[in-house]
mmCIF file of the C-alpha atoms, coordinates in Angstrom:
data_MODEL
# 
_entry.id   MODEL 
# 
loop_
_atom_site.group_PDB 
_atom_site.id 
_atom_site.type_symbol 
_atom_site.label_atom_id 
_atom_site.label_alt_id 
_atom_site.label_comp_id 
_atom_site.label_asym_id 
_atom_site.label_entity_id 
_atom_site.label_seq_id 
_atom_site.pdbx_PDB_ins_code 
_atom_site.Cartn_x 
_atom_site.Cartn_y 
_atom_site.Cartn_z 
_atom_site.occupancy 
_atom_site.B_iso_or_equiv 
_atom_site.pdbx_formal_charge 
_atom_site.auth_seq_id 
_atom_site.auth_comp_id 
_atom_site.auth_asym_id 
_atom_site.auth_atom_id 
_atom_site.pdbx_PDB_model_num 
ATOM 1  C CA . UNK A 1 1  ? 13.296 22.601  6.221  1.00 0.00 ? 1  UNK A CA 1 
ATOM 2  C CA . UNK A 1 2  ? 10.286 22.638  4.185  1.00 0.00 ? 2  UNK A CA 1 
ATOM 3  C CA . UNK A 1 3  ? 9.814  25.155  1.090  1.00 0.00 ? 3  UNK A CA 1 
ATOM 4  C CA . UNK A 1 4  ? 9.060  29.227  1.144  1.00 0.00 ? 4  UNK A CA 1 
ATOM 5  C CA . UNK A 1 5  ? 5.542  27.615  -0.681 1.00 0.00 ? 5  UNK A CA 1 
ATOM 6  C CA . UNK A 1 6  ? 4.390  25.353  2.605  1.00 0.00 ? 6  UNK A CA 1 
ATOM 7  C CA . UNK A 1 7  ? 6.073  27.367  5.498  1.00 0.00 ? 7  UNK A CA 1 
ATOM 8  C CA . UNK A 1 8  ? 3.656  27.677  8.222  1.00 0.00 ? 8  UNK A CA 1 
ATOM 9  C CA . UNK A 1 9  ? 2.211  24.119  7.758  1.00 0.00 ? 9  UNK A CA 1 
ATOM 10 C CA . UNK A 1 10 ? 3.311  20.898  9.119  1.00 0.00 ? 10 UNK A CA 1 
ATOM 11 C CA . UNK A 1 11 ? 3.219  18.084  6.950  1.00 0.00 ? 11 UNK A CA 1 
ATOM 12 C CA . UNK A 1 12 ? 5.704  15.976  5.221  1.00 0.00 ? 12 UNK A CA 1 
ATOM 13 C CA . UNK A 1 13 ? 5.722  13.428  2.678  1.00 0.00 ? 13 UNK A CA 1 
ATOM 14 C CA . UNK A 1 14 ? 5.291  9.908   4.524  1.00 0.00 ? 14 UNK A CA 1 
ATOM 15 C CA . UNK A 1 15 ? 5.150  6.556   2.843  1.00 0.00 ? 15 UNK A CA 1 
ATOM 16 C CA . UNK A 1 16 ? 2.947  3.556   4.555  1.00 0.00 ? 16 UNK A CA 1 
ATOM 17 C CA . UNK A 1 17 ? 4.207  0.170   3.245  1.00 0.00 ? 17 UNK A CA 1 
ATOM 18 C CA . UNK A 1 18 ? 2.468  -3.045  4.848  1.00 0.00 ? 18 UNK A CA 1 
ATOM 19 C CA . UNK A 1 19 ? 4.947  -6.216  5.279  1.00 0.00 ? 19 UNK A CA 1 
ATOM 20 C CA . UNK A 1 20 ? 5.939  -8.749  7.549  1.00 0.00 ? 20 UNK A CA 1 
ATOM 21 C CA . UNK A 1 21 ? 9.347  -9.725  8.266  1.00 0.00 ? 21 UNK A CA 1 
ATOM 22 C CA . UNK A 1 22 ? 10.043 -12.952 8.353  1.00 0.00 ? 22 UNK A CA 1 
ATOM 23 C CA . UNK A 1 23 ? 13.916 -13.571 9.636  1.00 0.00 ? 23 UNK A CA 1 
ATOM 24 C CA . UNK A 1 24 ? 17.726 -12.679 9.701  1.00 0.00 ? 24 UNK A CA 1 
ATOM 25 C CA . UNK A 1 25 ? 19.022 -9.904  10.848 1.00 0.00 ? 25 UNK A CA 1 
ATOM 26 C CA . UNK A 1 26 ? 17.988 -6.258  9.635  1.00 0.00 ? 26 UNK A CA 1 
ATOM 27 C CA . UNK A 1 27 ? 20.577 -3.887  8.634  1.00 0.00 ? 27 UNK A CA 1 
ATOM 28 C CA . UNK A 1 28 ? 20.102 -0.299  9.757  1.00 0.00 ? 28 UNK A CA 1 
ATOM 29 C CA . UNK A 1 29 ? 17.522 2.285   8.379  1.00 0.00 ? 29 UNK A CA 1 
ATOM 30 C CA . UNK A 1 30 ? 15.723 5.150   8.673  1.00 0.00 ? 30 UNK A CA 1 
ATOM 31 C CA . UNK A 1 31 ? 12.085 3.514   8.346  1.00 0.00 ? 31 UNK A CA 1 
ATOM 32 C CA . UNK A 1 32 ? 10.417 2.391   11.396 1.00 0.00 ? 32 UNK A CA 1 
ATOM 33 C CA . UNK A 1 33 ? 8.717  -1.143  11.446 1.00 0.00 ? 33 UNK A CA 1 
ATOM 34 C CA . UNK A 1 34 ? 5.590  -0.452  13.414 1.00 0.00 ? 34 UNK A CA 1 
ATOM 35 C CA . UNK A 1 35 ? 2.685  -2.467  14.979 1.00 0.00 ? 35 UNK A CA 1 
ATOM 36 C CA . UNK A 1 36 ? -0.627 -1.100  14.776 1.00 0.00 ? 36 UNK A CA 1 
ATOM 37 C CA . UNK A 1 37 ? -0.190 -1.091  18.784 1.00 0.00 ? 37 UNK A CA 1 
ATOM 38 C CA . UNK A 1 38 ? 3.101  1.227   18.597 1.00 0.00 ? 38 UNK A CA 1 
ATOM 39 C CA . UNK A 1 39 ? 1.469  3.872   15.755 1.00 0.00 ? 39 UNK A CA 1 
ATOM 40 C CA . UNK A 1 40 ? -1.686 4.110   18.804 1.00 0.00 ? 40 UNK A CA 1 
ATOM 41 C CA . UNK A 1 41 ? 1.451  5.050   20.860 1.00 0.00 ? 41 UNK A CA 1 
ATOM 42 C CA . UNK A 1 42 ? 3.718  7.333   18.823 1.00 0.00 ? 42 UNK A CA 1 
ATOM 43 C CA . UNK A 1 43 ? 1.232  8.970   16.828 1.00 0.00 ? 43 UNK A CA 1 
ATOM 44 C CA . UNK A 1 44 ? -0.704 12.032  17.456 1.00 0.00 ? 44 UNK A CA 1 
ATOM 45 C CA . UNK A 1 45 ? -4.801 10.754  17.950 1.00 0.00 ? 45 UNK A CA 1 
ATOM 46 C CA . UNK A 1 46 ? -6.066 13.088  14.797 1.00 0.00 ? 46 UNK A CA 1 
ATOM 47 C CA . UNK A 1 47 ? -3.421 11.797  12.424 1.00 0.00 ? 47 UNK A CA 1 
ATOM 48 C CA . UNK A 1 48 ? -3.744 7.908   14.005 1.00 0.00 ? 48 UNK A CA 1 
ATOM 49 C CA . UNK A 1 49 ? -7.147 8.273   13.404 1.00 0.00 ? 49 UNK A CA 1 
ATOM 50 C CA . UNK A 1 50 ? -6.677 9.223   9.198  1.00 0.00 ? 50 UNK A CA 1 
ATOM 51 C CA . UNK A 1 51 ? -4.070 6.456   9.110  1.00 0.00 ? 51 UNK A CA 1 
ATOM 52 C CA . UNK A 1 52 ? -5.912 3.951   10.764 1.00 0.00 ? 52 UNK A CA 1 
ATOM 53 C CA . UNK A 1 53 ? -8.604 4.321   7.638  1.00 0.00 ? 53 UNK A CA 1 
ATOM 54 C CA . UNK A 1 54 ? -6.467 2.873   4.956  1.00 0.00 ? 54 UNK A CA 1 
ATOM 55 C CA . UNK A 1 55 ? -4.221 0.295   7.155  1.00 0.00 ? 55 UNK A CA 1 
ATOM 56 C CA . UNK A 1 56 ? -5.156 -2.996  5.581  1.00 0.00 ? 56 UNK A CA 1 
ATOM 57 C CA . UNK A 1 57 ? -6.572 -5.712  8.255  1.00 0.00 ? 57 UNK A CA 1 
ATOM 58 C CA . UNK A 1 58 ? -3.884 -8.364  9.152  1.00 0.00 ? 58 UNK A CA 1 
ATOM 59 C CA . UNK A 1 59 ? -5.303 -11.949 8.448  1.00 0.00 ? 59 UNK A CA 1 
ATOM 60 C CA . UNK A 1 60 ? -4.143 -14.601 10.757 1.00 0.00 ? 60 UNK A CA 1 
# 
């Protein structure tokens, strides 16, 4: 539940982190690993759209 301050607004505080994982098995979290693919999926267009503006391009 959010603060008496920001009730009525949706928004949270949510952290982007580029990296590629290389091996071994993960242990559990809450973070999501994410393709660019899966965030077109999941998120809503407006927000995918601000996101999409700071994502770094992948080099090959």
């Amino acid at each position: 539940k959010y603060p008496s301050e920001v009730n009525g607004k949706i928004g949270a505080k949510v952290f982007f982190y580029y990296a590629n994982y290389k091996s071994g098995k993960p242990t559990k979290t809450k973070a999501d690993w994410l393709t660019r693919n899966e965030l077109d999926q999941i998120l809503p267009e407006r927000y995918n759209k601000s996101v999409k503006e700071f994502l770094i391009e992948e080099a090959h």
